[in-house]
Coordinates of C-alpha atoms in Angstrom, one line a residue:
X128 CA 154.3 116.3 76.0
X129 CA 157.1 116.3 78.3
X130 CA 159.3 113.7 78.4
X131 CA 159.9 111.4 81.3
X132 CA 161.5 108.3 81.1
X133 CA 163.2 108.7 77.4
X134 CA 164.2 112.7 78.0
X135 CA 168.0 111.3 77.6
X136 CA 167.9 108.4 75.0
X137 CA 169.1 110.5 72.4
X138 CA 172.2 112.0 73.9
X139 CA 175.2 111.0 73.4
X140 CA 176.6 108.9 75.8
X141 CA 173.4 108.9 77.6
X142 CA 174.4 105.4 78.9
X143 CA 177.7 106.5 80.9
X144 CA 177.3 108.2 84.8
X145 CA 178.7 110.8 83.5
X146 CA 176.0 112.6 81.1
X147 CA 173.0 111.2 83.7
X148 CA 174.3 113.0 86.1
X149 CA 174.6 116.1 84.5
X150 CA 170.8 115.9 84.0
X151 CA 170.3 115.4 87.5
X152 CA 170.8 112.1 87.8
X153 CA 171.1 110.6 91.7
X154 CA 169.9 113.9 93.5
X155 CA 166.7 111.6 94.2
X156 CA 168.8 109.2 96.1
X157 CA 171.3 111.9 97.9
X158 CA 167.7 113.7 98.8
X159 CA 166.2 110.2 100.4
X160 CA 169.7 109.3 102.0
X161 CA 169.8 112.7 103.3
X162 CA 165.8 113.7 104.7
X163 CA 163.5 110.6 104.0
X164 CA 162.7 107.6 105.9
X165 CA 162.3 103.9 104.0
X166 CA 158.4 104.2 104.7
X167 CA 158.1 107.8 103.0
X168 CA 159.7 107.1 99.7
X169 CA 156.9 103.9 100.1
X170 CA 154.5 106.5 101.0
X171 CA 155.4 108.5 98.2
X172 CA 155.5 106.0 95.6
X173 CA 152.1 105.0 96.8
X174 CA 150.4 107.9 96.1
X175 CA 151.8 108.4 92.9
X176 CA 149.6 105.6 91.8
X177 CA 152.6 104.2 90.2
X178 CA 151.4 100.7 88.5
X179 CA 153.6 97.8 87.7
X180 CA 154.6 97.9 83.8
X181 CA 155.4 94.1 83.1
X182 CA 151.9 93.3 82.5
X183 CA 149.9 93.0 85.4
X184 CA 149.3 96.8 86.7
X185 CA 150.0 95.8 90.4
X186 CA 150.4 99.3 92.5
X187 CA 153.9 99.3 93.1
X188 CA 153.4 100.9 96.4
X189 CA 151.3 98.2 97.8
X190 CA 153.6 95.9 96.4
X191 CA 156.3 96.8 98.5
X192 CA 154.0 97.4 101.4
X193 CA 153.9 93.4 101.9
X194 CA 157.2 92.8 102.9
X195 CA 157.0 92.0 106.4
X196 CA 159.0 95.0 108.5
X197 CA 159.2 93.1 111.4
X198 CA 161.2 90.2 109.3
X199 CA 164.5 89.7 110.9
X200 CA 165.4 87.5 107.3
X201 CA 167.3 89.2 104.9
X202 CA 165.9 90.8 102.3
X203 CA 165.8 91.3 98.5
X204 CA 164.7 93.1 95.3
X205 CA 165.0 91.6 91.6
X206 CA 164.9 93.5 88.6
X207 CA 163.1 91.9 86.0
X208 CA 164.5 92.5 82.8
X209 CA 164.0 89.7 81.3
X210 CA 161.5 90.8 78.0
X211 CA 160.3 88.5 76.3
X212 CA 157.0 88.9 75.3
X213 CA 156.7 89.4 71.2
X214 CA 156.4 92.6 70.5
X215 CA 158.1 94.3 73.7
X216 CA 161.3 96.3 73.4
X217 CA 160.6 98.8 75.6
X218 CA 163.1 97.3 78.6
X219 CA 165.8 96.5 76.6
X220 CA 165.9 100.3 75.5
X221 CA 166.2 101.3 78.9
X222 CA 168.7 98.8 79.5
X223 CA 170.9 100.1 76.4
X224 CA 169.9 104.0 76.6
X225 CA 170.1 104.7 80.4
X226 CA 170.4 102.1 82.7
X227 CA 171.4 104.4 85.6
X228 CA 168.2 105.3 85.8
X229 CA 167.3 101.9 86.4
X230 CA 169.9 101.6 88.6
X231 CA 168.9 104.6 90.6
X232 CA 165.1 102.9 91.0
X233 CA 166.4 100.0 91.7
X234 CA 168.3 101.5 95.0
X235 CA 165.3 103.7 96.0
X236 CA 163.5 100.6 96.2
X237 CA 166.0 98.8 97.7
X238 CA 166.3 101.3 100.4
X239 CA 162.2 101.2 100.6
X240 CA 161.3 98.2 101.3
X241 CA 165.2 97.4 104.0
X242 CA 166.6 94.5 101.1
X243 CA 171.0 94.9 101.1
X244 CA 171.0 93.2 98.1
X245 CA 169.5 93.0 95.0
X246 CA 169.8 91.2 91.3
X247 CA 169.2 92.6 87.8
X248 CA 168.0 89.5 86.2
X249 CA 169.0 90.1 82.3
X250 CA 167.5 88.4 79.0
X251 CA 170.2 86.9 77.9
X252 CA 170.3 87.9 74.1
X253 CA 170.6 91.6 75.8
X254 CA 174.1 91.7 75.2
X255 CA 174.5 95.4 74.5
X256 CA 171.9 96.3 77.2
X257 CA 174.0 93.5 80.0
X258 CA 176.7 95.4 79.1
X259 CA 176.0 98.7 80.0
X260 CA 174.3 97.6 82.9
X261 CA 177.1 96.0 84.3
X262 CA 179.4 99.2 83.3
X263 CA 176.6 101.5 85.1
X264 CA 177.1 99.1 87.9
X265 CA 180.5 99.6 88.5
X266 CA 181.0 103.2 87.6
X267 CA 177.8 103.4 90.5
X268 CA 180.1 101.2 93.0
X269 CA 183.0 103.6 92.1
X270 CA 181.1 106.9 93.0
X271 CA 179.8 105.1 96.8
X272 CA 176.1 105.1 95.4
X273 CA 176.2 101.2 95.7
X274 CA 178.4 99.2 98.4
X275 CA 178.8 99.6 101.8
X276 CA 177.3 103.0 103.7
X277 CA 175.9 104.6 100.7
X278 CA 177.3 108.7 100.6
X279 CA 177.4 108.0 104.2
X280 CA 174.0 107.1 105.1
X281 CA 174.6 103.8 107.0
X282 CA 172.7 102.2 103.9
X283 CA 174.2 99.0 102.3
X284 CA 173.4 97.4 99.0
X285 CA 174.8 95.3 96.6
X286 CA 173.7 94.5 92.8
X287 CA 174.6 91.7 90.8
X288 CA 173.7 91.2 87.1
X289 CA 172.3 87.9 86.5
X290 CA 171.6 86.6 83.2
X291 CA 168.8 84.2 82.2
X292 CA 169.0 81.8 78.9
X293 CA 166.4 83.2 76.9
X294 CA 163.7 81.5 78.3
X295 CA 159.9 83.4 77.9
X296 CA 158.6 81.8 81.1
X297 CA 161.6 82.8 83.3
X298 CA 160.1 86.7 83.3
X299 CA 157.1 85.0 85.6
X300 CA 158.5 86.1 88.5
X301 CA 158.9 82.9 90.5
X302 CA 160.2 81.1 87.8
X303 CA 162.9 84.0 87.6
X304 CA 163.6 83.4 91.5
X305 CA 164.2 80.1 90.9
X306 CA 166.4 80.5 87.8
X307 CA 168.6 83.0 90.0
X308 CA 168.6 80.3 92.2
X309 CA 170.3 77.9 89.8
X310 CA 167.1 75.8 89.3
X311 CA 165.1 74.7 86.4
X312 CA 162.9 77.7 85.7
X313 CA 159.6 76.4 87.1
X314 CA 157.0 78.4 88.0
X315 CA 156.3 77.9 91.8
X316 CA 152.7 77.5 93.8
X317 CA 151.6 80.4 95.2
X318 CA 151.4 80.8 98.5
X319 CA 153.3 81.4 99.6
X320 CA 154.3 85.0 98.0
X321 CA 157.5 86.3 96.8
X322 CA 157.2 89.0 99.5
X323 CA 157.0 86.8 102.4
X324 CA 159.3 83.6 100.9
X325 CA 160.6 84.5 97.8
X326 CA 164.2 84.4 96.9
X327 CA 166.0 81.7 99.0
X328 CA 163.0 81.7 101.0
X329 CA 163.5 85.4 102.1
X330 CA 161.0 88.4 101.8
X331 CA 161.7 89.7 98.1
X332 CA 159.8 92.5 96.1
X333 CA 160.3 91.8 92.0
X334 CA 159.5 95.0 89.4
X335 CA 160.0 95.7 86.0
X336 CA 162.6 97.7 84.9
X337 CA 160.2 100.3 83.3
X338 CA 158.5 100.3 86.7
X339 CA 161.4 100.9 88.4
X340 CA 162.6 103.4 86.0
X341 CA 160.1 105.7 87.0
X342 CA 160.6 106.1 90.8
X343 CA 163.4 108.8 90.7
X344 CA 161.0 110.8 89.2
X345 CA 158.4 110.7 91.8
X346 CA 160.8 111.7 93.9
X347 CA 162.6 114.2 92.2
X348 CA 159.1 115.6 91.0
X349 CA 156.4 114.4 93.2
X350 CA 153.8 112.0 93.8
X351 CA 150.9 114.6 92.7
X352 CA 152.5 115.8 89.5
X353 CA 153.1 111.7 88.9
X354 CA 149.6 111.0 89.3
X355 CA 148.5 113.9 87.3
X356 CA 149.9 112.8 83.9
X357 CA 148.1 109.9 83.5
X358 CA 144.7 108.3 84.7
X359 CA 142.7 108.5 87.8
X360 CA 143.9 105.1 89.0
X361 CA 147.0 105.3 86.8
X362 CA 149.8 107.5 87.1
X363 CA 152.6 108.5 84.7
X364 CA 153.3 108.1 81.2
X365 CA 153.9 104.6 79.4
X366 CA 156.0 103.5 76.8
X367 CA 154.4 101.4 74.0
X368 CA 156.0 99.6 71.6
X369 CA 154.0 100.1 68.1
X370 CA 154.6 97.2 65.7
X371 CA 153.1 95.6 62.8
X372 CA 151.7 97.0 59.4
X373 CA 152.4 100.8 60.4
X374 CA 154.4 103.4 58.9
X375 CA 156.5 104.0 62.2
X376 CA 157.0 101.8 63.9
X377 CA 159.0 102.6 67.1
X378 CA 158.9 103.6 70.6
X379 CA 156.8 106.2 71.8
X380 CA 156.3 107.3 75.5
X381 CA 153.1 108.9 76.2
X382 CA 150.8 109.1 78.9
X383 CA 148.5 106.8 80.3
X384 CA 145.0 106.9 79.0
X385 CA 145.8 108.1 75.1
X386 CA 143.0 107.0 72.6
X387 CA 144.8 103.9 70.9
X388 CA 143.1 104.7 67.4
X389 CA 144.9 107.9 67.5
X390 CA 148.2 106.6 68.8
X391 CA 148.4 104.3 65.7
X392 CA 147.3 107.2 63.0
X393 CA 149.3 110.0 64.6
X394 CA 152.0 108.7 66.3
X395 CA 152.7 105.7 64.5
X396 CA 151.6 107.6 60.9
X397 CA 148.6 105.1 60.1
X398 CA 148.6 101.9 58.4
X399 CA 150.9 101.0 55.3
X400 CA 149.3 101.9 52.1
X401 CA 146.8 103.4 53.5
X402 CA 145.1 100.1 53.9
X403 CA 142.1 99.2 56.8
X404 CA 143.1 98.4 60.2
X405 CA 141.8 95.0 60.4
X406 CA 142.8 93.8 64.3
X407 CA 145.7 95.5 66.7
X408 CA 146.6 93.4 69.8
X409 CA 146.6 96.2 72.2
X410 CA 149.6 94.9 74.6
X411 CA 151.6 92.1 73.5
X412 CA 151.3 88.9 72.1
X413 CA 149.4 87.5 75.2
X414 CA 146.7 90.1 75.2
X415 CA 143.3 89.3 73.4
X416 CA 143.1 90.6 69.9
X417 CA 141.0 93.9 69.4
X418 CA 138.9 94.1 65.9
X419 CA 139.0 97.7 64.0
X420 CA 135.6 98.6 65.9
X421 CA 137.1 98.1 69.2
X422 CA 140.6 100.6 69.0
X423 CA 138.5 103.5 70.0
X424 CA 139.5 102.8 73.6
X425 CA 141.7 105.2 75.9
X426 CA 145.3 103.5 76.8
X427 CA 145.1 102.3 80.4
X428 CA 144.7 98.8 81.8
X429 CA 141.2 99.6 83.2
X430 CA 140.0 100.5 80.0
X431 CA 141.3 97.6 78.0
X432 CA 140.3 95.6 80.9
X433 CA 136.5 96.6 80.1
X434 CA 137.2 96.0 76.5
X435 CA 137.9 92.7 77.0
X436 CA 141.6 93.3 76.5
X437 CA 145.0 93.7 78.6
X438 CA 147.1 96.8 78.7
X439 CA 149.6 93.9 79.3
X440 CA 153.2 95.0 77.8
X441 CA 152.1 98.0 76.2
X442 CA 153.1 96.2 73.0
X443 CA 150.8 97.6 69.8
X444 CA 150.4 95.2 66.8
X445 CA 148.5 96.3 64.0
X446 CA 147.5 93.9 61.6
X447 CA 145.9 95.4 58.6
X448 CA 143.1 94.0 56.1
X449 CA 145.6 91.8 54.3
X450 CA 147.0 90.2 57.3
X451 CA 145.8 86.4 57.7
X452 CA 144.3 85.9 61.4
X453 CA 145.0 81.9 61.1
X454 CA 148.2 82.6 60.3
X455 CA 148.9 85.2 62.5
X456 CA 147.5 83.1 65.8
X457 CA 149.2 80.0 64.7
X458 CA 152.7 82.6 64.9
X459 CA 151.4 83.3 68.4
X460 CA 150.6 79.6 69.5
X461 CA 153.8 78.3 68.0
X462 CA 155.8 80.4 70.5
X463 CA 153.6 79.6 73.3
X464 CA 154.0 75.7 72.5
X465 CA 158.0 76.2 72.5
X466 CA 158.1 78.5 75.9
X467 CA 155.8 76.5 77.5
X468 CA 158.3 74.9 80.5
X469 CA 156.1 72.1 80.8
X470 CA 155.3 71.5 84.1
X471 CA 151.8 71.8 83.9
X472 CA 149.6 69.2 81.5
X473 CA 147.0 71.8 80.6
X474 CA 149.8 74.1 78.9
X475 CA 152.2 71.3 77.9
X476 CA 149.4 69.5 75.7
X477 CA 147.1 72.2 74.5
X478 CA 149.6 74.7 73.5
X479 CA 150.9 71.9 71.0
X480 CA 147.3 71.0 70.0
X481 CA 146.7 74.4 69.5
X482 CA 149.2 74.5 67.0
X483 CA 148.6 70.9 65.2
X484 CA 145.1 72.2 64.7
X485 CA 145.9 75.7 63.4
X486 CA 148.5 74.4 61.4
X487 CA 145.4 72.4 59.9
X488 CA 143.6 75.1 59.3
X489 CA 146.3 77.2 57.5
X490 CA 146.9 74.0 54.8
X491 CA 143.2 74.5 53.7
X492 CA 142.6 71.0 55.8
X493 CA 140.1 72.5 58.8
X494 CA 137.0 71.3 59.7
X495 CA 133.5 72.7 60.4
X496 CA 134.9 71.8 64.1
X497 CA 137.9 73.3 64.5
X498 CA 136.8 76.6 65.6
X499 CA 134.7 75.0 68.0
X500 CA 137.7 72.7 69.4
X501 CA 140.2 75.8 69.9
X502 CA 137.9 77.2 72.2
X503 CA 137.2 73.7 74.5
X504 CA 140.7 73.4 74.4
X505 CA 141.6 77.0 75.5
X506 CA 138.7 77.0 78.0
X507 CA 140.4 73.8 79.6
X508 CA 143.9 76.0 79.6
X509 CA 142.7 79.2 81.5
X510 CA 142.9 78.8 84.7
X511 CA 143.8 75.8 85.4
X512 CA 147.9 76.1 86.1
X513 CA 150.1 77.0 88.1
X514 CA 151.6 80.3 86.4
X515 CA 149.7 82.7 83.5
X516 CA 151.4 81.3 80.0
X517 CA 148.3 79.0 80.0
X518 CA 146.2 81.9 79.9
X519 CA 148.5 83.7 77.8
X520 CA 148.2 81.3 75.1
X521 CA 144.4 80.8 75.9
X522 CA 143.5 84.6 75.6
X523 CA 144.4 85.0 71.4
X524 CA 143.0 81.7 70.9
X525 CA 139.2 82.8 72.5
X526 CA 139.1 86.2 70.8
X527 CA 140.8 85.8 67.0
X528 CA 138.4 82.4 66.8
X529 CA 135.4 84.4 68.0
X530 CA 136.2 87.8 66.6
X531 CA 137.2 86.4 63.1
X532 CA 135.4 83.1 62.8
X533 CA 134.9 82.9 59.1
X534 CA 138.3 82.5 58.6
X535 CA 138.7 79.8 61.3
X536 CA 135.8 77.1 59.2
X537 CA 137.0 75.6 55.9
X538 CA 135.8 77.5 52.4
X539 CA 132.6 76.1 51.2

């Protein structure tokens, strides 16, 4: 298959302005600047059924179609690039391998949806990826595809890299407005929306970098051969980040809707030692656990979402039949309990029980009860605050308990 978004990762230099633009790299923005109106690169984007890669699987399109156009506020567009779900690595490859093409989304969006200014909100462990971003940045000032009247076009926008301080809950997207903002990195109450009062108050549209990566694309190559290469409701290709007890691991890009079983035997070369796939969590260490029964499933989030699972990420884990699931969930809970910001009691106090009762468990010290406690405690989690990490440390909890409950009671 054709490669989209990683075509340039191994050249060398693929990083500088120089070698993206030799593979075509800003003749989608000089074609917008030059022909297209704000409303058809939306259009465009749109029908390319282009969904949000940080998790959710929002249409990007409609995303930016909420943004009030009669707003007289300024307006903005963040970048979120601020991975850290276990797992993922996919961003931070972009960051490092070819940020202008991140760059270049970033401005067709920009340009989309009317914001002059804009923020590339960084992990801040990405040192080698912040790096080049901020060299891409100014070698894109220095050519006039940034700044004031873009190549002429009366456009204006700015870009500033922002870095976070490592903190997991800071990629919820309010919680990154706020840290931007120079506040605590709290979660906010919804509504109201990012797109009608998000940063400072102002309309603001936030996408993933992989997201974002993609638009250039479209518009270089069309909405309808977008939409061809992946599902009926989701366009494109996807990178997933395979993990775990395989024999390569790595990134791989491939489109939408590929068999998972077969990603992880042909892609990824099978399981170490030949041994049995015993569980694979299908899209990051938030998304529910899926047993070797279930990885017959095509990779899309409509189809893990009828397997009881999340696209999430795209972040593959494969645990094989040697891998410990108590020990492997209390991994998962202990990060939860130490990213949890706190401000909600639900995820402050049963992210840490989850963990004082796993680590129970994996001492040999559980109960007949346990089992039956994780999930009370995880049903009074989901739901019930004010951003997702409560459901994201819910989700493992309900399916390794009920997927691999014998080893969850105490040996008889």
């Amino acid at each position: 298959m054709e490669k989209i978004l990683t075509k340039n990762f191994d050249k060398p230099g693929s990083h500088t302005l120089k070698v993206y633009e030799e593979g075509g790299g800003y003749e989608a923005l000089r074609k917008v600047l030059a022909l297209w109106t704000p409303e058809q690169v939306a259009a465009e984007v749109k029908k390319s059924n282009l969904r949000g890669r940080g998790g959710a699987g929002f249409p990007t399109g409609l995303k930016w179609g909420f943004v009030p156009k009669d707003s007289p506020k300024e307006k903005y567009l963040c970048v979120n690039a601020d991975e850290g779900e276990p797992g993922t690595f996919k961003d931070r490859m972009i960051l490092e391998r070819d940020p202008h093409m991140l760059l270049e989304g970033a401005i067709l969006a920009s340009y989309a949806i009317g914001a002059g200014k804009a923020y590339i909100y960084i992990r801040g462990e990405f040192a080698l990826g912040g790096e080049r971003m901020e060299t891409a940045v100014s070698e894109a000032y220095a050519r006039n595809y940034l700044g004031p009247n873009i190549l002429g076009s009366g456009f204006c926008l700015d870009v500033t890299v922002h870095y976070g301080a490592g903190a997991y809950i800071c990629g919820e997207e309010t919680a990154l407005l706020e840290s931007i903002e120079g506040k605590k990195g709290w979660p906010r109450i919804r509504p109201p929306f990012p797109a009608v009062a998000g940063l400072f108050r102002r309309p603001t549209v936030i996408n993933n970098v992989e997201t974002l990566a993609n638009v250039p694309h479209i518009i270089n190559q069309g909405a309808e051969w977008f939409a061809s290469l992946g599902t009926e409701k989701s366009g494109g290709t996807k990178l997933f980040c395979i993990s775990g007890r395989v024999n390569r691991p790595g990134l791989y890009e491939l489109p939408l809707g590929t068999p998972l079983r077969r990603m992880i035997e042909e892609e990824a070369g099978g399981v170490i030692g030949g041994k049995r796939i015993k569980g694979v969590i299908p899209g990051g260490a938030s998304c529910p656990v899926l047993t070797e029964k279930e990885i017959d499933v095509p990779m899309d989030f409509d189809s893990l979402a009828r397997a009881g699972s999340m696209l999430g990420s795209g972040a593959v884990i494969v645990l094989d039949e040697e891998t410990s699931m108590v020990e492997t969930l209390l991994n998962l809970e202990r990060f939860f309990a130490r990213e949890s910001c706190g401000q909600c009691t639900p995820c402050r106090e049963g992210t840490r029980w989850f963990v004082q009762v796993l680590t129970r468990i994996a001492k040999g010290k559980g109960t007949d009860g346990d089992p039956d406690l994780l999930l009370d405690i995880a049903d009074h989690m989901a739901g019930r605050t004010v951003c997702p990490l409560g459901d994201a440390a819910a989700g493992p909890v309900k399916s390794f308990v009920t997927k691999y409950i014998q080893e969850f009671l105490p040996i008889s």
